[in-house]
Amino acid sequence: MPERSTACRASGRHAALAAVVVALAGCGGPITGGELRRGVDTLGATAAEGRLVALGVAQDRTKTTFVRTAARDLADDAQHEAEKLTDAEAGPRTAGARDDAVALAQDIDSALGDLEVAPADRPGARDVARRLDALSKRADALAERL
Amino acid sequence: MKKIFQIALGIIAAIGGYVDIGDVVFNTQAGAIFGYRLLWAIPVGLLGIMVFAEMSGRVAAIAKKANFELITEHYGRRLSLLTLVASLVLTFFTLAAELGGVGLVLTLFFDGPEQTFMLIGAVAIAAAAWFLSFDAIERVFGYGGLLLLVFVAAVIHQGPDWGAIGGGFVPEGDNALLYWYFAVGLIAAAFMPYEIYFYSSGAREEGWTEKDLGINRANAIVGYGLGGLLAVALLITATQVFQPEGVDPSHLSTVALGAQASFGETGLLLALAGLLFAIGGAAIDTCFSAAYNLAQHQGWEWGKSAGRPRRWTATWLALFAGGYAVVATGIDPIELTEYAVVLSVVALPLTYLPILLVAGNREVMGEHANGPVARVLGWAYFGVICVLTVAAPVLLVATNGGGG
């Protein structure tokens, strides 16, 4: 997957020009609260979508190949977000929240990884859905702090 | 039954614009973020493309000219070359994205390495384009894409709030630039230039004459209407299923989840099959459009109905190979369509102006020239296209590419 947040990739139809503008404007410096919040929002959305995929398995209303591929894509998104946040320079005000966000991303990645490994395991999927629901709420709570 | 098959051209052209790989995700996002509030943007674009498609088919039937032949005749050498280059780059990268999209859908069906399925998908679509007649291509991919009507059924199954849906068709103001970014994107989706290149050249492939003007109208209204209906259904489904959950759709798999929410595995499979035909059809749509444009600009013989002319056939085969080579690099197909859309901005007004001029010319069109309604709507929508041309890049920068 290219280096880009899910939300940005998803909604950026005209990303090429935007990328040029951002590059010209210059990037860098410590991560701001707003940027961190966008990352956490992306993580929350990833967890929420993963929960829907897991519920499909738990209710036996889906297809195994679909679940495995969808879970893998979402886990990649979470992992990518974790890497991005880990690499970001954080100031004293955002360092704690950044670390929390990295941990959140890793937990989401882990839950989705379990779904990817066992896409037909209904009790396991029920557990993954519960974990992802809790992680989505954790993302909301973290976003509110920012 | 014969009449039903006669609107296949309009359906496949509309599917190329409304439910190709980029637009299915974009429509779904619009609903997930803004709910029903952006529904009004779809009929605004829909009426415009119906007006221009009808004109374009009428010109093809009466003047026997496809869109790029008009462009070559009406613009000077430099301007027609600029239009050609912009349209070729746009259609080529969109083709690459669609081929990648076919691979993504196959991966969701069968699981396995994406790159392998992208190759299998590209070979299968190229084989279909080679072996099937033009009529068969339209029917297989156009009507196959209508499996996406499962989203219309999903909307009804979810027990929608019809009052709120109706309210969404009434335009409302919003201070958020992101709202306008999505509104412009939804309107612009209807006007993607390759739709009209394919439609007008397809009308020539089918040998439309004056007696086919009724079929042309049916294609413009029913064919494009079905494309618009699918776009509306995707947006409403996203509002019903994803907005309450806080999901931000970004993958093709997310789109399919909307149908699964209503009909379980059956809904999922219908949605995936519909996506496969729609995106595969869009791949042929874009590939042929690029080859038509180059051939019409150069004055080559073109079209499947002409018996696979050598240069035209070599062009579309090379485009398929090149498109696959682009996605084989590992670039995200959905992101690729986002890049491609930037290039469409240049081509938009240059594509639509000659249609308007020729369709209104009594010397060429005789009694079939634009009447007062078509004239007023045509110029009004040409104004809309010019506004889109300016607004899209401004909103793009202002919203950081839609990232907020």
Coordinates of C-alpha atoms in Angstrom, one line a residue, chain A residues 9-14, chain B residues 12-32 41-42 45 90 94 97-98 101 148 151 181-195 224 227-236 238 242 249-252 254-256 275 278-279 282-283 285-286 333-342 344:
Chain A
R9 CA -6.3 7.9 0.4
A10 CA -10.0 7.2 0.5
S11 CA -11.3 10.6 0.0
G12 CA -8.5 12.2 -2.0
R13 CA -9.6 11.9 -5.6
H14 CA -7.2 14.6 -6.7
Chain B
I12 CA -21.8 0.2 -20.3
A13 CA -20.9 3.8 -21.0
A14 CA -22.6 4.9 -17.8
I15 CA -21.1 2.1 -15.8
G16 CA -17.7 3.3 -16.9
G17 CA -18.4 6.7 -15.3
Y18 CA -20.5 5.9 -12.3
V19 CA -19.4 2.6 -10.9
D20 CA -15.8 2.2 -12.0
I21 CA -13.2 1.4 -9.4
G22 CA -12.6 5.0 -8.2
D23 CA -16.3 6.0 -8.2
V24 CA -17.7 3.1 -6.2
V25 CA -15.4 3.9 -3.4
F26 CA -15.9 7.7 -3.8
N27 CA -19.8 7.3 -3.7
T28 CA -19.5 5.0 -0.7
Q29 CA -17.3 7.5 1.1
A30 CA -19.7 10.4 0.4
G31 CA -22.5 8.5 2.1
A32 CA -20.4 7.3 5.0
A41 CA -25.3 16.1 -6.7
I42 CA -25.9 12.8 -8.5
G45 CA -24.5 15.4 -13.1
L90 CA -6.4 10.1 -18.6
T94 CA -7.8 4.9 -15.7
A97 CA -6.6 1.3 -12.4
E98 CA -9.5 -0.7 -13.8
G101 CA -9.5 -3.3 -9.8
L148 CA -24.9 -4.1 -8.7
F151 CA -27.4 -2.3 -3.7
Y181 CA -15.2 18.7 -2.7
F182 CA -17.4 15.6 -2.6
A183 CA -20.3 17.5 -4.3
V184 CA -18.0 18.5 -7.2
G185 CA -16.5 15.0 -7.4
L186 CA -20.0 13.4 -7.6
I187 CA -21.1 15.7 -10.4
A188 CA -17.8 15.4 -12.3
A189 CA -18.0 11.6 -12.2
A190 CA -20.9 11.8 -14.7
F191 CA -18.8 13.8 -17.2
M192 CA -15.7 11.6 -17.4
P193 CA -14.6 12.2 -21.0
Y194 CA -14.0 8.5 -21.9
E195 CA -17.7 7.8 -21.3
Y224 CA -27.3 6.5 -17.9
G227 CA -25.8 4.3 -13.9
G228 CA -27.1 7.1 -11.8
L229 CA -29.4 4.8 -9.8
L230 CA -26.5 2.6 -8.9
A231 CA -24.5 5.6 -7.7
V232 CA -27.5 6.7 -5.6
A233 CA -27.9 3.2 -4.2
L234 CA -24.2 3.0 -3.2
L235 CA -24.4 6.3 -1.4
I236 CA -27.6 5.4 0.5
A238 CA -23.1 3.6 2.9
F242 CA -21.2 2.6 7.4
P249 CA -14.6 3.2 3.3
S250 CA -11.3 3.0 1.5
H251 CA -11.3 -0.5 -0.1
L252 CA -13.4 -2.3 -2.7
T254 CA -15.8 -2.2 2.1
V255 CA -18.2 -1.4 -0.7
A256 CA -19.2 -5.1 -1.0
L275 CA -18.1 -5.1 -9.4
A278 CA -18.6 -3.1 -14.0
I279 CA -14.9 -2.6 -13.5
A282 CA -14.9 0.1 -17.5
A283 CA -11.5 -1.3 -18.5
D285 CA -14.5 1.3 -22.1
T286 CA -11.3 3.2 -21.3
P333 CA -5.4 1.1 -8.3
I334 CA -7.8 3.2 -6.3
E335 CA -5.1 5.8 -5.8
L336 CA -4.3 5.7 -9.5
T337 CA -7.8 6.8 -10.5
E338 CA -7.3 9.7 -8.2
Y339 CA -4.2 10.8 -10.1
A340 CA -6.0 10.2 -13.4
V341 CA -8.9 12.5 -12.5
V342 CA -6.6 15.4 -12.2
S344 CA -9.5 14.9 -16.9

